[in-house]
């Protein structure tokens, strides 16, 4: 039979319609199956061979390409019903050789295939933007390869079963890099916490610059030599909550920052930390000598008690003119004025005066000074797993620093309560005082020595300057050099702020205590031995 014809097979499943030659299917034809599947294309000597199209009704796949002995063989295009598409080489009905596979989600592989699997060299572009170029074995990334993630992170090294395995270099999008051994997708030695080297508690004088050395360590305490991890250092002070009913109590809820937990059984809020070179130390020189020199210019009539050792070794107090004593917390608040007829009126504060209690800054009659907060310390990148923060210093607190404001308010309330008790005692003692001079003298002993002081002079300009000087000296005794942090305990915190986190993990932060002492505090003078004891005559018998 030669020419065009139709043949129905005895099993009735196949039906051929097309060209014939010498009784065989030869040329162009169509083989239709009873289930709806078909082949249409070239036939050679009764076999499906050459170029044609094959359709499978049970899955909806369509192949168009070359055939050999009825099988997919050579170059062709397979379009799957689920949306996948393969363009490339086939052998014995399987993907074999070079090809391009476009998957359902849009990701694409181009490279070598073996037995329907990615095998050999190839590159995969994922729908999220990641791209891998390297070796494949049986459908897995294995061997040597490089992947560039969508966020520009790069890994170049060895792979096994689709994971980083072996030697490799990881360049993170944050700028951090790790080079070394990988096991199942993670570094063989991986840091999990930060360690501050040296003493966990450091004591220093105000304004003393210090250095913090840190390491990135594994759970076993081993140094992990990563590079480029971003480390931030900051300081904090103990968090205080104002007492209910105080002016700061309602305000604190609206403006308070979130406290940070520490390993010291208390929380902290942020306190400035800067580098020594960022501070303008010439703005307010505060050394004992400078303070004394400045105070001496306030007025010649205002003087202090001077101490000197006499020739016999005794310590003498030499009061100069117009002595003005500093009022302390124990001084009874009594004001004496001379009325008509030479009578002396003693005025005692009432209980309502406790509402007028002020903060230590107001009590010392010093105005708030707006001082700029120095810039914070810049973050640093690790080198070989280490970071050094040098020449750090704790500057003076910002204006109205909340923890200090709360402490002053609480201290003020305590002082007001103590003052109330003292006034009651003073009132009872004054009720027994007679109008004679001796009674007045007894009251004077509780407040201040006014024998040689004209009351009118207490309000003059020179006396006000003297009070300001004494107040300043008292403030220096409390706070020291106010260019720097007040005496007290501060917390240093070191954090991993690498963004995004390296391999999705942020290291546990490290903490350290810094205890500041007063830079202007003078050591108490040693008292001279009694001359009577030192010069006691010896027994000549």
XYZ file of C-alpha atoms in Angstrom:
541
model
C 0.000 0.000 0.000
C 1.423 3.350 -1.004
C -0.169 6.780 -0.662
C -2.751 8.133 1.756
C -4.928 5.834 3.858
C -6.700 5.046 7.112
C -6.024 2.003 9.262
C -7.987 0.818 12.321
C -5.977 -1.527 14.530
C -7.547 -4.850 15.616
C -7.535 -3.862 19.299
C -9.540 -0.769 18.352
C -7.357 1.432 20.634
C -5.242 2.866 17.806
C -6.250 4.418 14.546
C -3.813 5.704 11.928
C -4.575 8.180 9.205
C -1.814 9.390 6.880
C 0.771 8.462 4.283
C 1.904 4.938 3.525
C 4.769 3.377 1.634
C 5.181 -0.271 0.868
C 2.508 -1.148 3.403
C 4.109 0.838 6.216
C 3.338 4.160 7.790
C 5.765 6.462 6.079
C 5.706 10.223 5.746
C 3.293 12.509 7.546
C 0.526 10.969 9.585
C -1.522 10.996 12.761
C -1.797 8.152 15.238
C -4.882 8.605 17.420
C -5.533 6.664 20.632
C -8.933 5.806 22.010
C -8.392 7.859 25.228
C -7.858 11.026 23.183
C -4.068 10.991 23.132
C -2.362 11.287 19.789
C 0.848 11.694 17.842
C 1.035 13.752 14.723
C 4.188 14.088 12.680
C 6.744 12.104 10.752
C 6.840 8.332 10.346
C 9.687 6.361 8.863
C 9.215 2.724 7.905
C 6.316 2.320 10.260
C 7.996 3.969 13.303
C 7.457 7.362 14.909
C 10.660 9.139 13.960
C 11.653 12.667 13.083
C 9.767 15.784 14.072
C 6.315 15.591 15.531
C 3.867 16.491 18.281
C 2.747 14.231 21.075
C -0.259 14.867 23.325
C -1.127 12.900 26.496
C -4.790 13.132 27.396
C -4.408 11.796 30.972
C -2.187 14.723 32.081
C -2.562 17.328 29.354
C 1.185 17.524 28.564
C 2.264 18.374 25.041
C 5.644 17.682 23.453
C 6.832 19.103 20.193
C 10.218 18.060 18.900
C 12.263 15.164 17.656
C 11.477 11.468 18.062
C 13.444 8.281 17.615
C 11.783 4.853 17.571
C 8.652 6.340 19.092
C 10.502 8.022 21.987
C 11.327 11.661 22.786
C 14.857 12.011 21.497
C 16.812 15.068 20.421
C 15.775 18.680 20.844
C 12.243 19.455 21.813
C 9.822 21.485 23.901
C 7.696 19.940 26.618
C 4.796 22.029 27.892
C 3.282 20.669 31.061
C -0.344 21.185 31.958
C 0.636 22.753 35.298
C 2.515 25.574 33.539
C 6.051 24.180 33.551
C 8.035 24.223 30.368
C 11.242 22.522 29.289
C 13.250 23.428 26.227
C 16.269 21.310 25.485
C 17.671 17.896 24.796
C 15.884 14.575 25.316
C 17.103 11.018 25.239
C 14.893 7.946 25.617
C 11.935 10.061 26.816
C 14.050 11.828 29.477
C 15.665 15.231 29.775
C 19.299 14.653 28.982
C 21.969 17.184 28.062
C 21.580 20.939 27.977
C 18.214 22.500 28.589
C 16.133 25.270 30.095
C 13.456 24.506 32.666
C 10.891 27.137 33.617
C 9.040 26.084 36.758
C 5.524 26.849 37.929
C 6.542 29.769 40.158
C 8.589 31.387 37.378
C 12.038 30.310 38.548
C 14.328 29.137 35.770
C 17.164 26.659 35.459
C 19.549 26.591 32.563
C 22.252 23.991 32.359
C 22.952 20.321 32.219
C 20.387 17.545 32.782
C 20.736 13.840 33.374
C 17.845 11.421 33.641
C 15.322 14.260 34.102
C 17.383 15.832 36.920
C 19.594 18.922 37.083
C 23.020 17.395 36.918
C 26.366 18.944 36.099
C 26.916 22.661 35.698
C 23.983 24.986 35.644
C 22.464 28.177 36.958
C 19.179 28.638 38.725
C 17.356 31.952 38.944
C 14.693 31.946 41.665
C 11.514 33.948 41.612
C 12.612 35.943 44.706
C 15.708 37.183 42.851
C 18.281 34.699 44.207
C 20.677 33.262 41.636
C 22.881 30.178 41.891
C 25.677 29.253 39.499
C 27.581 26.025 40.067
C 27.472 22.275 40.277
C 24.430 20.039 40.582
C 24.089 16.348 41.379
C 20.751 14.542 40.967
C 18.752 17.733 41.317
C 20.658 19.127 44.328
C 23.212 21.911 44.518
C 26.337 19.985 45.310
C 29.992 20.582 44.643
C 31.300 24.085 44.083
C 28.933 26.975 43.546
C 28.086 30.591 44.187
C 24.746 32.014 45.143
C 23.837 35.684 45.090
C 20.762 36.436 47.139
C 18.270 39.150 46.341
C 19.608 41.301 49.199
C 23.138 41.104 47.609
C 24.404 38.555 50.123
C 26.898 36.199 48.445
C 28.081 32.723 49.338
C 30.906 31.179 47.328
C 32.124 27.748 48.316
C 31.280 24.090 48.710
C 27.766 22.638 48.721
C 26.172 19.366 49.693
C 22.474 18.446 49.498
C 21.446 22.052 48.788
C 23.307 23.393 51.854
C 26.595 25.163 52.523
C 29.048 22.377 53.357
C 32.818 22.612 53.352
C 35.025 25.644 52.908
C 33.222 28.791 51.841
C 33.076 32.566 52.041
C 29.879 34.341 53.043
C 29.581 38.068 52.337
C 26.484 39.316 54.128
C 24.362 42.201 52.887
C 25.093 44.013 56.166
C 28.783 44.128 55.273
C 29.783 41.264 57.549
C 31.891 38.425 56.133
C 32.684 34.927 57.322
C 35.311 32.704 55.729
C 35.846 29.167 56.922
C 34.248 25.778 57.360
C 30.505 25.291 56.999
C 28.435 22.338 58.184
C 24.822 21.833 57.077
C 24.293 25.466 56.211
C 25.885 27.018 59.310
C 29.446 28.054 60.232
C 31.351 25.258 61.975
C 32.155 27.707 64.796
C 29.450 30.294 65.299
C 29.393 33.242 67.706
C 26.375 33.574 69.954
C 27.383 36.251 72.483
C 29.574 39.300 73.068
C 32.205 39.429 75.814
C 33.739 42.570 77.350
C 37.342 41.831 78.242
C 38.818 42.948 81.551
C 37.230 43.737 84.902
C 33.418 43.557 84.962
C 33.385 46.562 87.326
C 35.609 49.590 86.802
C 36.051 52.465 89.196
C 37.297 55.787 87.875
C 37.326 59.511 88.540
C 35.041 61.843 86.601
C 36.338 62.615 83.118
C 38.711 59.665 82.977
C 38.750 58.270 79.413
C 38.517 54.499 79.153
C 38.719 51.785 76.496
C 36.342 48.850 76.011
C 37.710 45.752 74.269
C 35.221 43.121 73.152
C 35.221 39.750 71.449
C 32.638 37.679 69.621
C 32.635 34.230 71.191
C 31.030 30.841 70.682
C 29.008 29.058 73.391
C 32.257 27.355 74.407
C 34.045 30.682 74.855
C 36.056 30.340 71.650
C 36.917 33.477 69.673
C 35.029 33.574 66.361
C 36.999 35.536 63.790
C 34.175 37.105 61.834
C 34.594 40.393 60.011
C 32.323 43.384 59.626
C 29.797 42.662 62.374
C 28.310 46.005 63.434
C 28.701 46.671 67.155
C 27.121 49.500 69.147
C 28.155 50.708 72.594
C 25.949 52.781 74.889
C 25.540 53.714 78.518
C 22.651 53.715 80.927
C 21.652 54.775 84.415
C 19.327 53.080 86.861
C 15.660 53.541 85.990
C 13.584 55.224 88.668
C 9.815 55.441 88.839
C 8.459 58.543 90.579
C 6.203 58.105 93.580
C 2.492 58.290 92.945
C 1.132 61.763 93.487
C 4.357 63.589 92.633
C 4.455 66.069 89.721
C 6.603 63.703 87.642
C 4.316 60.687 88.142
C 1.687 61.656 85.547
C 4.230 63.130 83.166
C 6.417 60.045 83.147
C 3.784 57.838 81.490
C 3.691 60.010 78.383
C 7.374 60.642 77.769
C 9.244 57.783 79.426
C 11.466 55.664 77.226
C 11.314 51.913 77.502
C 13.733 50.668 80.182
C 16.345 48.071 79.268
C 16.831 44.981 81.413
C 20.308 44.292 82.801
C 21.911 41.399 84.721
C 22.180 43.658 87.792
C 18.610 43.211 89.075
C 17.557 46.649 87.851
C 16.609 48.275 84.566
C 18.328 51.225 82.952
C 17.465 54.124 80.677
C 19.836 55.652 78.193
C 22.647 57.930 79.382
C 25.008 59.822 77.024
C 28.303 58.193 76.103
C 30.793 59.905 73.824
C 34.435 60.056 72.829
C 36.755 62.404 74.654
C 37.627 64.206 71.423
C 33.952 65.105 70.876
C 33.734 67.142 74.090
C 34.462 70.867 74.301
C 36.300 70.839 77.587
C 37.180 74.530 77.499
C 33.568 75.641 77.948
C 33.325 75.266 81.728
C 36.653 74.637 83.453
C 35.894 73.147 86.831
C 38.970 72.384 88.872
C 39.293 73.151 92.585
C 41.850 75.864 91.884
C 39.755 77.468 89.184
C 36.653 77.400 91.373
C 38.453 79.024 94.309
C 39.972 81.695 92.112
C 36.654 82.467 90.492
C 34.854 82.583 93.812
C 37.421 84.945 95.329
C 36.415 87.621 92.845
C 32.836 87.738 94.115
C 33.614 90.174 96.925
C 36.284 90.978 99.438
C 33.803 91.141 102.290
C 32.858 87.479 101.793
C 35.476 85.171 103.246
C 35.773 81.605 104.466
C 37.211 80.052 107.570
C 40.874 79.301 107.073
C 42.719 76.585 108.898
C 46.378 76.578 109.754
C 48.579 74.671 112.131
C 50.016 76.773 114.909
C 53.552 76.551 116.037
C 52.606 74.264 118.896
C 50.986 71.858 116.399
C 47.344 72.744 117.206
C 44.865 73.346 114.430
C 43.480 76.869 114.774
C 40.476 78.361 113.047
C 41.104 81.988 112.067
C 37.831 83.688 111.085
C 38.319 86.782 108.962
C 35.950 89.724 108.681
C 32.229 89.242 108.173
C 32.148 85.468 108.476
C 29.202 83.894 106.621
C 28.597 80.256 107.513
C 27.089 77.827 105.031
C 23.570 76.776 105.896
C 23.308 73.003 106.213
C 20.326 70.691 106.419
C 20.531 70.676 110.226
C 20.379 74.500 110.517
C 17.148 75.666 112.106
C 15.372 77.962 109.659
C 14.972 81.010 111.873
C 15.194 84.632 110.736
C 15.872 87.374 113.335
C 14.992 91.010 112.789
C 15.226 93.882 115.214
C 11.884 95.560 115.785
C 10.769 98.626 117.652
C 12.246 99.076 121.073
C 15.163 96.808 120.302
C 13.050 93.659 120.519
C 14.159 90.723 118.434
C 11.501 88.925 116.407
C 12.168 85.277 115.705
C 10.183 83.988 112.674
C 9.762 80.202 112.378
C 8.590 78.677 109.049
C 5.131 77.143 109.178
C 4.138 73.648 108.165
C 2.782 74.931 104.855
C 6.285 75.920 103.842
C 7.121 72.316 103.056
C 5.134 72.699 99.827
C 7.721 75.228 98.716
C 10.489 72.632 98.877
C 12.721 72.783 95.880
C 15.236 70.601 94.158
C 18.913 70.672 95.179
C 19.669 72.735 92.084
C 17.078 75.358 93.139
C 18.179 75.205 96.774
C 21.689 76.051 95.643
C 20.316 78.998 93.623
C 21.961 77.813 90.403
C 20.028 78.218 87.142
C 19.622 75.341 84.704
C 22.289 75.478 82.041
C 21.491 74.336 78.535
C 24.529 72.305 77.556
C 24.638 70.487 74.223
C 24.731 66.715 74.471
C 27.921 65.377 72.827
C 27.428 63.041 69.853
C 27.109 59.324 70.617
C 29.891 56.879 69.861
C 29.832 55.602 66.286
C 29.239 51.921 65.699
C 32.307 49.882 64.782
C 32.850 46.812 62.601
C 34.543 43.722 63.938
C 37.946 42.618 62.686
C 38.976 39.037 63.372
C 36.103 38.869 65.848
C 37.277 41.856 67.910
C 36.278 45.498 68.427
C 37.977 48.218 70.494
C 36.151 51.375 71.588
C 38.811 53.880 72.664
C 38.851 57.155 74.642
C 35.285 56.834 75.869
C 33.944 59.242 78.464
C 30.663 59.775 80.295
C 29.698 63.458 79.832
C 27.455 65.531 82.040
C 23.747 64.676 82.030
C 21.323 66.373 79.630
C 19.178 69.146 81.035
C 16.373 67.728 83.198
C 17.686 64.175 82.869
C 14.715 62.214 84.159
C 16.361 59.760 86.603
C 18.218 62.617 88.314
C 15.048 64.727 88.416
C 13.182 61.869 90.076
C 16.014 61.302 92.572
C 16.095 65.001 93.455
C 12.330 65.077 93.879
C 12.386 62.042 96.174
C 15.284 63.527 98.133
C 13.404 66.795 98.401
C 10.339 65.066 99.827
C 12.482 63.321 102.437
C 14.132 66.595 103.411
C 10.755 68.291 103.699
C 9.589 65.540 106.039
C 12.718 65.875 108.185
C 12.399 69.662 108.235
C 8.840 69.359 109.506
C 9.983 67.301 112.464
C 12.827 69.727 113.205
C 10.469 72.724 113.112
C 8.184 71.047 115.621
C 11.128 70.456 117.946
C 12.321 74.038 117.460
C 8.858 75.387 118.191
C 8.685 73.466 121.469
C 12.143 74.691 122.510
C 11.358 78.308 121.592
C 8.232 78.224 123.726
C 10.469 77.874 126.758
C 12.819 80.695 125.760
C 12.663 83.880 127.870
C 13.145 87.410 126.544
C 16.565 87.786 128.133
C 19.782 87.812 126.154
C 20.838 84.326 127.252
C 17.699 82.760 125.705
C 18.350 84.525 122.449
C 21.922 83.257 122.478
C 20.647 79.680 122.893
C 18.486 80.079 119.787
C 21.438 81.527 117.900
C 23.423 78.386 118.621
C 20.786 76.317 116.751
C 20.874 78.426 113.624
C 23.978 80.505 113.014
C 26.331 82.830 114.798
C 24.913 86.324 114.340
C 26.698 88.073 117.235
C 28.931 90.019 114.922
C 26.584 90.205 111.914
C 24.306 93.087 111.204
C 21.021 91.569 109.897
C 20.787 94.249 107.227
C 24.072 93.050 105.749
C 22.649 89.565 105.087
C 20.622 91.017 102.234
C 23.249 93.180 100.646
C 24.901 92.420 97.356
C 28.191 91.238 98.765
C 26.543 88.710 101.031
C 24.474 87.354 98.106
C 27.677 86.812 96.174
C 29.162 84.993 99.116
C 26.086 82.774 99.348
C 26.415 82.004 95.639
C 30.010 81.001 96.134
C 29.162 78.761 99.049
C 26.313 77.243 97.070
C 28.631 76.543 94.169
C 31.154 74.902 96.436
C 28.449 72.751 97.940
C 27.269 71.754 94.458
C 30.792 70.765 93.504
C 30.926 68.631 96.608
C 27.762 66.845 95.499
C 28.289 66.600 91.738
C 31.963 67.321 91.132
C 33.006 68.450 87.661
C 29.668 68.841 85.909
C 31.201 68.595 82.478
C 31.216 64.879 83.213
C 28.837 62.329 84.692
C 27.878 62.758 88.329
C 29.371 60.382 90.878
C 27.452 57.138 90.841
C 27.050 53.773 89.119
C 26.549 53.553 85.367
C 26.042 50.599 83.047
C 27.905 50.087 79.775
C 26.056 47.945 77.217
C 27.524 46.495 74.005
C 25.081 45.229 71.370
C 25.119 43.518 68.000
C 23.177 45.827 65.660
C 24.088 44.116 62.398
C 21.204 44.756 59.991
C 19.837 42.476 58.778
C 21.064 40.019 61.431
C 23.823 37.702 60.252
C 22.215 34.369 59.337
C 19.086 35.615 61.107
C 20.736 35.677 64.538
C 21.656 38.606 66.833
C 24.345 38.060 69.463
C 23.532 38.293 73.167
C 24.679 41.727 74.458
C 27.354 42.308 77.102
C 27.233 44.574 80.180
C 29.770 46.228 82.446
C 29.564 48.522 85.482
C 31.388 51.846 85.738
C 31.500 53.553 89.126
C 32.341 57.251 88.963
C 33.896 59.179 91.843
C 33.989 62.938 92.423
C 36.892 64.650 90.619
C 36.729 67.744 92.864
C 36.281 66.045 96.206
C 39.156 66.805 98.554
C 40.374 64.207 100.963
C 39.644 65.189 104.583
C 42.619 66.831 106.292
C 44.261 64.833 108.998
C 43.794 66.382 112.423
C 46.956 67.361 114.261
C 47.705 65.540 117.445
C 46.910 67.344 120.683
C 49.824 69.520 121.778
C 49.188 68.696 125.417
C 49.612 65.026 124.644
C 52.599 65.557 122.411
C 54.333 67.968 124.782
C 53.536 66.138 127.979
C 56.516 66.594 130.394
C 58.418 63.469 131.136
C 58.762 62.150 134.633
C 62.333 62.829 135.683
C 62.153 60.586 138.695
